[in-house]
Amino acid sequence: QTVVTQEPSFSVSPGGTITLTCGLTSGSVSTSHYPTWYQQTPGQTPRTLIYRTNTRSSGVPDRFSGSILGNKAALTITGAQADDESDYYCVLYVGSGVVIFGGGTKLTVL
Amino acid sequence: QVQLVQSGAEVKKPGASVKVSCKASGYTFTAYYMHWVRQAPGQGLEWMGLINPNSGGTIYAQKFQGWVTMTRDTSISTVYMELSRLKSDDTAVYYCARAYDYGDNFDSWGQGTLVTVSS
């Protein structure tokens, strides 16, 4: 069974840069998996940050960027701010309409 | 504006079924797939499946096959998700979310419906 992997937690200092990754137990992630990144704060519905690997959703600051790094999808936050402290979820399309969420990364800014 | 409005919170006993609705407005209902995603308390997001509101065709995550049923009523722009044989670990917030095509992001979400399974 295919699993989407993410770091369970990460911390970054204000103003720092961090890269979260999203992998597949069954192989490499490519643009054909249409990697999507969501941000969720407690009690809120998820918000799209990045879709189709590297396209920022409307209104998302340009300090958020998406890419493929090696065999994983990546979300980079450049110049982290306090209100970036959230849970981040990666979603990959694995074909035939099926998508799989990663387990999420809890980001702490301190 | 696009709105997805879900039915209210439910409390169910183990073994029962629950049916959650999601009413869409502000766009052409049949033009977007509708997905269902759930989130147990303190846990991550889990994709359950999707329905094509145009054809009624469904695709379910392997885990939920035989256990979840997604339907739609185009006359009232509403999709439904029914989960049967509920267990306590089905306690979760259930979201509907739309996407234009396979692999597209969920660009609008319902507000979520808390389903509590407890004896």
mmCIF file of N, CA and C in Angstrom, chain B:
data_model
loop_
_atom_site.group_PDB
_atom_site.id
_atom_site.type_symbol
_atom_site.label_atom_id
_atom_site.label_comp_id
_atom_site.label_asym_id
_atom_site.label_seq_id
_atom_site.Cartn_x
_atom_site.Cartn_y
_atom_site.Cartn_z
ATOM 1 N N GLN B 1 -20.759 33.782 -4.728
ATOM 2 C CA GLN B 1 -19.493 33.144 -4.415
ATOM 3 C C GLN B 1 -19.731 31.656 -4.156
ATOM 4 N N VAL B 2 -18.677 30.892 -4.340
ATOM 5 C CA VAL B 2 -18.774 29.451 -4.138
ATOM 6 C C VAL B 2 -19.009 29.157 -2.658
ATOM 7 N N GLN B 3 -19.987 28.311 -2.390
ATOM 8 C CA GLN B 3 -20.236 27.879 -1.019
ATOM 9 C C GLN B 3 -20.549 26.398 -1.007
ATOM 10 N N LEU B 4 -19.984 25.726 -0.022
ATOM 11 C CA LEU B 4 -20.332 24.337 0.258
ATOM 12 C C LEU B 4 -20.811 24.313 1.699
ATOM 13 N N VAL B 5 -22.076 24.006 1.888
ATOM 14 C CA VAL B 5 -22.659 24.035 3.214
ATOM 15 C C VAL B 5 -23.065 22.627 3.626
ATOM 16 N N GLN B 6 -22.481 22.162 4.711
ATOM 17 C CA GLN B 6 -22.699 20.795 5.161
ATOM 18 C C GLN B 6 -23.769 20.723 6.248
ATOM 19 N N SER B 7 -24.288 19.540 6.437
ATOM 20 C CA SER B 7 -25.290 19.299 7.475
ATOM 21 C C SER B 7 -24.629 19.340 8.851
ATOM 22 N N GLY B 8 -25.448 19.355 9.860
ATOM 23 C CA GLY B 8 -24.964 19.568 11.210
ATOM 24 C C GLY B 8 -24.381 18.333 11.877
ATOM 25 N N ALA B 9 -23.841 18.569 13.052
ATOM 26 C CA ALA B 9 -23.169 17.521 13.808
ATOM 27 C C ALA B 9 -24.106 16.358 14.108
ATOM 28 N N GLU B 10 -23.508 15.177 14.198
ATOM 29 C CA GLU B 10 -24.259 13.945 14.442
ATOM 30 C C GLU B 10 -23.608 13.175 15.585
ATOM 31 N N VAL B 11 -24.445 12.507 16.355
ATOM 32 C CA VAL B 11 -23.964 11.560 17.358
ATOM 33 C C VAL B 11 -24.606 10.217 17.035
ATOM 34 N N LYS B 12 -23.786 9.202 16.880
ATOM 35 C CA LYS B 12 -24.266 7.880 16.488
ATOM 36 C C LYS B 12 -23.694 6.807 17.415
ATOM 37 N N LYS B 13 -24.434 5.709 17.489
ATOM 38 C CA LYS B 13 -23.946 4.569 18.264
ATOM 39 C C LYS B 13 -23.132 3.648 17.354
ATOM 40 N N PRO B 14 -22.213 2.902 17.946
ATOM 41 C CA PRO B 14 -21.444 1.942 17.146
ATOM 42 C C PRO B 14 -22.372 0.998 16.394
ATOM 43 N N GLY B 15 -22.011 0.740 15.126
ATOM 44 C CA GLY B 15 -22.819 -0.135 14.293
ATOM 45 C C GLY B 15 -23.843 0.590 13.453
ATOM 46 N N ALA B 16 -24.141 1.824 13.798
ATOM 47 C CA ALA B 16 -25.114 2.613 13.046
ATOM 48 C C ALA B 16 -24.469 3.173 11.779
ATOM 49 N N SER B 17 -25.295 3.868 10.997
ATOM 50 C CA SER B 17 -24.825 4.565 9.803
ATOM 51 C C SER B 17 -25.038 6.062 9.975
ATOM 52 N N VAL B 18 -24.295 6.846 9.207
ATOM 53 C CA VAL B 18 -24.482 8.288 9.206
ATOM 54 C C VAL B 18 -24.471 8.756 7.756
ATOM 55 N N LYS B 19 -25.299 9.773 7.478
ATOM 56 C CA LYS B 19 -25.348 10.344 6.139
ATOM 57 C C LYS B 19 -25.160 11.846 6.275
ATOM 58 N N VAL B 20 -24.097 12.359 5.663
ATOM 59 C CA VAL B 20 -23.750 13.767 5.726
ATOM 60 C C VAL B 20 -24.023 14.383 4.357
ATOM 61 N N SER B 21 -24.619 15.563 4.361
ATOM 62 C CA SER B 21 -24.905 16.236 3.096
ATOM 63 C C SER B 21 -24.013 17.447 2.905
ATOM 64 N N CYS B 22 -23.882 17.849 1.655
ATOM 65 C CA CYS B 22 -23.033 18.982 1.270
ATOM 66 C C CYS B 22 -23.748 19.687 0.121
ATOM 67 N N LYS B 23 -24.276 20.871 0.398
ATOM 68 C CA LYS B 23 -25.035 21.603 -0.617
ATOM 69 C C LYS B 23 -24.149 22.664 -1.251
ATOM 70 N N ALA B 24 -24.062 22.607 -2.560
ATOM 71 C CA ALA B 24 -23.193 23.516 -3.309
ATOM 72 C C ALA B 24 -23.997 24.669 -3.893
ATOM 73 N N SER B 25 -23.350 25.821 -3.958
ATOM 74 C CA SER B 25 -23.966 26.979 -4.608
ATOM 75 C C SER B 25 -22.874 27.883 -5.155
ATOM 76 N N GLY B 26 -23.257 28.748 -6.087
ATOM 77 C CA GLY B 26 -22.323 29.725 -6.620
ATOM 78 C C GLY B 26 -21.509 29.253 -7.799
ATOM 79 N N TYR B 27 -21.775 28.058 -8.296
ATOM 80 C CA TYR B 27 -21.055 27.554 -9.475
ATOM 81 C C TYR B 27 -21.898 26.453 -10.106
ATOM 82 N N THR B 28 -21.457 25.979 -11.258
ATOM 83 C CA THR B 28 -22.153 24.897 -11.940
ATOM 84 C C THR B 28 -21.834 23.581 -11.240
ATOM 85 N N PHE B 29 -22.847 23.055 -10.573
ATOM 86 C CA PHE B 29 -22.668 21.896 -9.684
ATOM 87 C C PHE B 29 -22.028 20.709 -10.395
ATOM 88 N N THR B 30 -22.434 20.475 -11.642
ATOM 89 C CA THR B 30 -21.962 19.286 -12.343
ATOM 90 C C THR B 30 -20.576 19.448 -12.961
ATOM 91 N N ALA B 31 -19.979 20.622 -12.821
ATOM 92 C CA ALA B 31 -18.692 20.873 -13.469
ATOM 93 C C ALA B 31 -17.490 20.503 -12.610
ATOM 94 N N TYR B 32 -17.712 20.197 -11.358
ATOM 95 C CA TYR B 32 -16.611 19.922 -10.433
ATOM 96 C C TYR B 32 -16.849 18.600 -9.728
ATOM 97 N N TYR B 33 -15.774 17.822 -9.577
ATOM 98 C CA TYR B 33 -15.840 16.652 -8.722
ATOM 99 C C TYR B 33 -15.997 17.096 -7.272
ATOM 100 N N MET B 34 -16.650 16.248 -6.477
ATOM 101 C CA MET B 34 -16.752 16.512 -5.046
ATOM 102 C C MET B 34 -16.067 15.381 -4.295
ATOM 103 N N HIS B 35 -15.157 15.767 -3.443
ATOM 104 C CA HIS B 35 -14.395 14.817 -2.648
ATOM 105 C C HIS B 35 -14.881 14.862 -1.210
ATOM 106 N N TRP B 36 -14.601 13.791 -0.496
ATOM 107 C CA TRP B 36 -14.831 13.747 0.951
ATOM 108 C C TRP B 36 -13.511 13.423 1.643
ATOM 109 N N VAL B 37 -13.230 14.208 2.672
ATOM 110 C CA VAL B 37 -11.997 14.101 3.441
ATOM 111 C C VAL B 37 -12.397 14.103 4.911
ATOM 112 N N ARG B 38 -11.753 13.269 5.708
ATOM 113 C CA ARG B 38 -12.081 13.298 7.124
ATOM 114 C C ARG B 38 -10.849 13.544 7.977
ATOM 115 N N GLN B 39 -11.096 14.000 9.198
ATOM 116 C CA GLN B 39 -10.005 14.305 10.120
ATOM 117 C C GLN B 39 -10.432 13.939 11.532
ATOM 118 N N ALA B 40 -9.839 12.890 12.049
ATOM 119 C CA ALA B 40 -10.103 12.480 13.422
ATOM 120 C C ALA B 40 -9.481 13.503 14.373
ATOM 121 N N PRO B 41 -9.983 13.581 15.597
ATOM 122 C CA PRO B 41 -9.474 14.582 16.550
ATOM 123 C C PRO B 41 -7.960 14.488 16.724
ATOM 124 N N GLY B 42 -7.278 15.595 16.503
ATOM 125 C CA GLY B 42 -5.837 15.646 16.676
ATOM 126 C C GLY B 42 -5.039 14.900 15.636
ATOM 127 N N GLN B 43 -5.712 14.428 14.585
ATOM 128 C CA GLN B 43 -5.036 13.630 13.551
ATOM 129 C C GLN B 43 -4.989 14.367 12.217
ATOM 130 N N GLY B 44 -4.426 13.703 11.222
ATOM 131 C CA GLY B 44 -4.282 14.313 9.916
ATOM 132 C C GLY B 44 -5.504 14.143 9.040
ATOM 133 N N LEU B 45 -5.377 14.639 7.814
ATOM 134 C CA LEU B 45 -6.459 14.570 6.841
ATOM 135 C C LEU B 45 -6.394 13.239 6.098
ATOM 136 N N GLU B 46 -7.559 12.692 5.802
ATOM 137 C CA GLU B 46 -7.634 11.387 5.139
ATOM 138 C C GLU B 46 -8.653 11.464 4.013
ATOM 139 N N TRP B 47 -8.212 11.170 2.791
ATOM 140 C CA TRP B 47 -9.108 11.190 1.628
ATOM 141 C C TRP B 47 -9.953 9.934 1.621
ATOM 142 N N MET B 48 -11.270 10.136 1.436
ATOM 143 C CA MET B 48 -12.196 9.007 1.446
ATOM 144 C C MET B 48 -12.652 8.611 0.035
ATOM 145 N N GLY B 49 -12.803 9.595 -0.831
ATOM 146 C CA GLY B 49 -13.279 9.274 -2.167
ATOM 147 C C GLY B 49 -13.868 10.492 -2.842
ATOM 148 N N LEU B 50 -14.392 10.269 -4.044
ATOM 149 C CA LEU B 50 -14.987 11.371 -4.787
ATOM 150 C C LEU B 50 -16.217 10.890 -5.540
ATOM 151 N N ILE B 51 -17.046 11.860 -5.916
ATOM 152 C CA ILE B 51 -18.181 11.595 -6.769
ATOM 153 C C ILE B 51 -18.165 12.595 -7.910
ATOM 154 N N ASN B 52 -18.499 12.127 -9.076
ATOM 155 C CA ASN B 52 -18.693 12.983 -10.232
ATOM 156 C C ASN B 52 -20.166 13.392 -10.232
ATOM 157 N N PRO B 53 -20.482 14.629 -9.892
ATOM 158 C CA PRO B 53 -21.895 15.015 -9.800
ATOM 159 C C PRO B 53 -22.622 14.939 -11.144
ATOM 160 N N ASN B 54 -21.874 14.952 -12.234
ATOM 161 C CA ASN B 54 -22.498 14.881 -13.551
ATOM 162 C C ASN B 54 -23.030 13.476 -13.832
ATOM 163 N N SER B 55 -22.168 12.491 -13.632
ATOM 164 C CA SER B 55 -22.537 11.113 -13.967
ATOM 165 C C SER B 55 -23.007 10.307 -12.766
ATOM 166 N N GLY B 56 -22.646 10.748 -11.584
ATOM 167 C CA GLY B 56 -22.898 9.960 -10.377
ATOM 168 C C GLY B 56 -21.825 8.916 -10.119
ATOM 169 N N GLY B 57 -20.836 8.835 -10.998
ATOM 170 C CA GLY B 57 -19.763 7.878 -10.810
ATOM 171 C C GLY B 57 -18.940 8.189 -9.566
ATOM 172 N N THR B 58 -18.446 7.143 -8.929
ATOM 173 C CA THR B 58 -17.704 7.313 -7.686
ATOM 174 C C THR B 58 -16.364 6.585 -7.735
ATOM 175 N N ILE B 59 -15.420 7.088 -6.969
ATOM 176 C CA ILE B 59 -14.141 6.427 -6.743
ATOM 177 C C ILE B 59 -13.884 6.520 -5.251
ATOM 178 N N TYR B 60 -13.643 5.376 -4.628
ATOM 179 C CA TYR B 60 -13.433 5.349 -3.186
ATOM 180 C C TYR B 60 -12.007 4.918 -2.877
ATOM 181 N N ALA B 61 -11.470 5.481 -1.799
ATOM 182 C CA ALA B 61 -10.197 4.974 -1.304
ATOM 183 C C ALA B 61 -10.372 3.506 -0.926
ATOM 184 N N GLN B 62 -9.323 2.742 -1.138
ATOM 185 C CA GLN B 62 -9.400 1.297 -0.909
ATOM 186 C C GLN B 62 -9.917 0.981 0.498
ATOM 187 N N LYS B 63 -9.480 1.763 1.468
ATOM 188 C CA LYS B 63 -9.866 1.525 2.864
ATOM 189 C C LYS B 63 -11.384 1.597 3.069
ATOM 190 N N PHE B 64 -12.046 2.425 2.268
ATOM 191 C CA PHE B 64 -13.463 2.685 2.496
ATOM 192 C C PHE B 64 -14.380 1.910 1.549
ATOM 193 N N GLN B 65 -13.831 1.151 0.645
ATOM 194 C CA GLN B 65 -14.668 0.408 -0.299
ATOM 195 C C GLN B 65 -15.538 -0.598 0.437
ATOM 196 N N GLY B 66 -16.829 -0.602 0.084
ATOM 197 C CA GLY B 66 -17.777 -1.491 0.740
ATOM 198 C C GLY B 66 -18.357 -0.933 2.027
ATOM 199 N N TRP B 67 -17.966 0.252 2.334
ATOM 200 C CA TRP B 67 -18.257 0.815 3.641
ATOM 201 C C TRP B 67 -18.813 2.234 3.527
ATOM 202 N N VAL B 68 -18.432 2.931 2.451
ATOM 203 C CA VAL B 68 -18.893 4.288 2.217
ATOM 204 C C VAL B 68 -19.690 4.319 0.914
ATOM 205 N N THR B 69 -20.702 5.185 0.885
ATOM 206 C CA THR B 69 -21.480 5.385 -0.332
ATOM 207 C C THR B 69 -21.649 6.877 -0.555
ATOM 208 N N MET B 70 -21.264 7.323 -1.737
ATOM 209 C CA MET B 70 -21.426 8.736 -2.090
ATOM 210 C C MET B 70 -22.461 8.840 -3.200
ATOM 211 N N THR B 71 -23.393 9.744 -3.016
ATOM 212 C CA THR B 71 -24.466 9.945 -3.981
ATOM 213 C C THR B 71 -24.666 11.432 -4.197
ATOM 214 N N ARG B 72 -25.503 11.762 -5.186
ATOM 215 C CA ARG B 72 -25.793 13.176 -5.405
ATOM 216 C C ARG B 72 -27.233 13.330 -5.866
ATOM 217 N N ASP B 73 -27.738 14.548 -5.653
ATOM 218 C CA ASP B 73 -29.056 14.932 -6.155
ATOM 219 C C ASP B 73 -28.845 16.227 -6.923
ATOM 220 N N THR B 74 -28.830 16.126 -8.234
ATOM 221 C CA THR B 74 -28.519 17.310 -9.037
ATOM 222 C C THR B 74 -29.626 18.358 -8.954
ATOM 223 N N SER B 75 -30.859 17.946 -8.630
ATOM 224 C CA SER B 75 -31.970 18.905 -8.580
ATOM 225 C C SER B 75 -31.795 19.921 -7.455
ATOM 226 N N ILE B 76 -31.017 19.549 -6.446
ATOM 227 C CA ILE B 76 -30.794 20.465 -5.321
ATOM 228 C C ILE B 76 -29.292 20.693 -5.078
ATOM 229 N N SER B 77 -28.481 20.341 -6.066
ATOM 230 C CA SER B 77 -27.023 20.602 -6.003
ATOM 231 C C SER B 77 -26.408 20.113 -4.692
ATOM 232 N N THR B 78 -26.724 18.902 -4.352
ATOM 233 C CA THR B 78 -26.276 18.359 -3.065
ATOM 234 C C THR B 78 -25.644 16.985 -3.262
ATOM 235 N N VAL B 79 -24.550 16.765 -2.580
ATOM 236 C CA VAL B 79 -23.923 15.452 -2.534
ATOM 237 C C VAL B 79 -24.042 14.911 -1.118
ATOM 238 N N TYR B 80 -24.003 13.592 -1.032
ATOM 239 C CA TYR B 80 -24.154 12.910 0.250
ATOM 240 C C TYR B 80 -23.034 11.897 0.432
ATOM 241 N N MET B 81 -22.640 11.723 1.680
ATOM 242 C CA MET B 81 -21.675 10.701 2.033
ATOM 243 C C MET B 81 -22.274 9.894 3.173
ATOM 244 N N GLU B 82 -22.449 8.602 2.931
ATOM 245 C CA GLU B 82 -22.991 7.729 3.958
ATOM 246 C C GLU B 82 -21.939 6.718 4.362
ATOM 247 N N LEU B 83 -21.689 6.632 5.646
ATOM 248 C CA LEU B 83 -20.712 5.689 6.194
ATOM 249 C C LEU B 83 -21.458 4.727 7.106
ATOM 250 N N SER B 84 -21.261 3.453 6.871
ATOM 251 C CA SER B 84 -22.020 2.445 7.621
ATOM 252 C C SER B 84 -21.123 1.749 8.645
ATOM 253 N N ARG B 85 -21.768 0.945 9.465
ATOM 254 C CA ARG B 85 -21.058 0.112 10.460
ATOM 255 C C ARG B 85 -20.039 0.943 11.243
ATOM 256 N N LEU B 86 -20.540 2.045 11.776
ATOM 257 C CA LEU B 86 -19.644 2.988 12.445
ATOM 258 C C LEU B 86 -18.967 2.376 13.666
ATOM 259 N N LYS B 87 -17.709 2.780 13.834
ATOM 260 C CA LYS B 87 -16.927 2.400 15.012
ATOM 261 C C LYS B 87 -16.485 3.677 15.709
ATOM 262 N N SER B 88 -15.980 3.534 16.927
ATOM 263 C CA SER B 88 -15.574 4.730 17.673
ATOM 264 C C SER B 88 -14.467 5.500 16.954
ATOM 265 N N ASP B 89 -13.608 4.788 16.230
ATOM 266 C CA ASP B 89 -12.534 5.530 15.551
ATOM 267 C C ASP B 89 -12.978 6.162 14.235
ATOM 268 N N ASP B 90 -14.279 6.114 13.954
ATOM 269 C CA ASP B 90 -14.836 6.926 12.858
ATOM 270 C C ASP B 90 -15.232 8.307 13.356
ATOM 271 N N THR B 91 -15.071 8.558 14.634
ATOM 272 C CA THR B 91 -15.300 9.894 15.163
ATOM 273 C C THR B 91 -14.324 10.862 14.499
ATOM 274 N N ALA B 92 -14.869 11.850 13.821
ATOM 275 C CA ALA B 92 -14.031 12.737 13.015
ATOM 276 C C ALA B 92 -14.875 13.899 12.501
ATOM 277 N N VAL B 93 -14.184 14.897 11.990
ATOM 278 C CA VAL B 93 -14.835 15.929 11.190
ATOM 279 C C VAL B 93 -14.755 15.482 9.733
ATOM 280 N N TYR B 94 -15.888 15.503 9.082
ATOM 281 C CA TYR B 94 -15.988 15.090 7.681
ATOM 282 C C TYR B 94 -16.191 16.341 6.827
ATOM 283 N N TYR B 95 -15.330 16.493 5.828
ATOM 284 C CA TYR B 95 -15.388 17.652 4.938
ATOM 285 C C TYR B 95 -15.750 17.212 3.521
ATOM 286 N N CYS B 96 -16.541 18.019 2.841
ATOM 287 C CA CYS B 96 -16.620 17.914 1.385
ATOM 288 C C CYS B 96 -15.718 19.007 0.809
ATOM 289 N N ALA B 97 -15.194 18.753 -0.349
ATOM 290 C CA ALA B 97 -14.293 19.708 -1.002
ATOM 291 C C ALA B 97 -14.363 19.481 -2.503
ATOM 292 N N ARG B 98 -14.389 20.547 -3.267
ATOM 293 C CA ARG B 98 -14.524 20.389 -4.715
ATOM 294 C C ARG B 98 -13.170 20.527 -5.415
ATOM 295 N N ALA B 99 -13.082 19.878 -6.554
ATOM 296 C CA ALA B 99 -11.899 19.992 -7.414
ATOM 297 C C ALA B 99 -12.363 19.886 -8.857
ATOM 298 N N TYR B 100 -11.697 20.615 -9.739
ATOM 299 C CA TYR B 100 -12.165 20.682 -11.120
ATOM 300 C C TYR B 100 -11.887 19.390 -11.891
ATOM 301 N N ASP B 101 -10.736 18.817 -11.624
ATOM 302 C CA ASP B 101 -10.347 17.633 -12.396
ATOM 303 C C ASP B 101 -9.518 16.720 -11.510
ATOM 304 N N TYR B 102 -9.265 15.513 -11.998
ATOM 305 C CA TYR B 102 -8.387 14.589 -11.280
ATOM 306 C C TYR B 102 -7.037 15.271 -11.042
ATOM 307 N N GLY B 103 -6.572 15.201 -9.805
ATOM 308 C CA GLY B 103 -5.275 15.768 -9.481
ATOM 309 C C GLY B 103 -5.304 17.240 -9.150
ATOM 310 N N ASP B 104 -6.429 17.902 -9.410
ATOM 311 C CA ASP B 104 -6.518 19.320 -9.076
ATOM 312 C C ASP B 104 -6.666 19.515 -7.567
ATOM 313 N N ASN B 105 -6.274 20.715 -7.113
ATOM 314 C CA ASN B 105 -6.406 21.000 -5.688
ATOM 315 C C ASN B 105 -7.860 21.200 -5.296
ATOM 316 N N PHE B 106 -8.120 21.028 -4.018
ATOM 317 C CA PHE B 106 -9.450 21.296 -3.471
ATOM 318 C C PHE B 106 -9.530 22.806 -3.231
ATOM 319 N N ASP B 107 -10.267 23.496 -4.075
ATOM 320 C CA ASP B 107 -10.236 24.952 -4.020
ATOM 321 C C ASP B 107 -11.360 25.546 -3.178
ATOM 322 N N SER B 108 -12.257 24.714 -2.720
ATOM 323 C CA SER B 108 -13.298 25.178 -1.826
ATOM 324 C C SER B 108 -13.707 24.015 -0.943
ATOM 325 N N TRP B 109 -13.902 24.288 0.325
ATOM 326 C CA TRP B 109 -14.216 23.257 1.306
ATOM 327 C C TRP B 109 -15.532 23.593 2.014
ATOM 328 N N GLY B 110 -16.253 22.558 2.408
ATOM 329 C CA GLY B 110 -17.355 22.753 3.332
ATOM 330 C C GLY B 110 -16.819 23.091 4.714
ATOM 331 N N GLN B 111 -17.723 23.455 5.587
ATOM 332 C CA GLN B 111 -17.293 23.887 6.930
ATOM 333 C C GLN B 111 -16.961 22.708 7.836
ATOM 334 N N GLY B 112 -17.291 21.504 7.384
ATOM 335 C CA GLY B 112 -17.016 20.316 8.185
ATOM 336 C C GLY B 112 -18.223 19.899 9.012
ATOM 337 N N THR B 113 -18.365 18.606 9.184
ATOM 338 C CA THR B 113 -19.435 18.027 10.004
ATOM 339 C C THR B 113 -18.796 17.077 10.997
ATOM 340 N N LEU B 114 -18.982 17.355 12.277
ATOM 341 C CA LEU B 114 -18.453 16.470 13.316
ATOM 342 C C LEU B 114 -19.397 15.296 13.501
ATOM 343 N N VAL B 115 -18.856 14.105 13.323
ATOM 344 C CA VAL B 115 -19.597 12.873 13.595
ATOM 345 C C VAL B 115 -18.944 12.212 14.798
ATOM 346 N N THR B 116 -19.723 12.023 15.829
ATOM 347 C CA THR B 116 -19.230 11.397 17.050
ATOM 348 C C THR B 116 -19.877 10.028 17.175
ATOM 349 N N VAL B 117 -19.037 9.014 17.332
ATOM 350 C CA VAL B 117 -19.540 7.651 17.494
ATOM 351 C C VAL B 117 -19.259 7.226 18.929
ATOM 352 N N SER B 118 -20.324 7.026 19.664
ATOM 353 C CA SER B 118 -20.157 6.713 21.083
ATOM 354 C C SER B 118 -21.353 5.906 21.568
ATOM 355 N N SER B 119 -21.050 4.940 22.443
ATOM 356 C CA SER B 119 -22.137 4.147 23.012
ATOM 357 C C SER B 119 -22.750 4.858 24.218
#
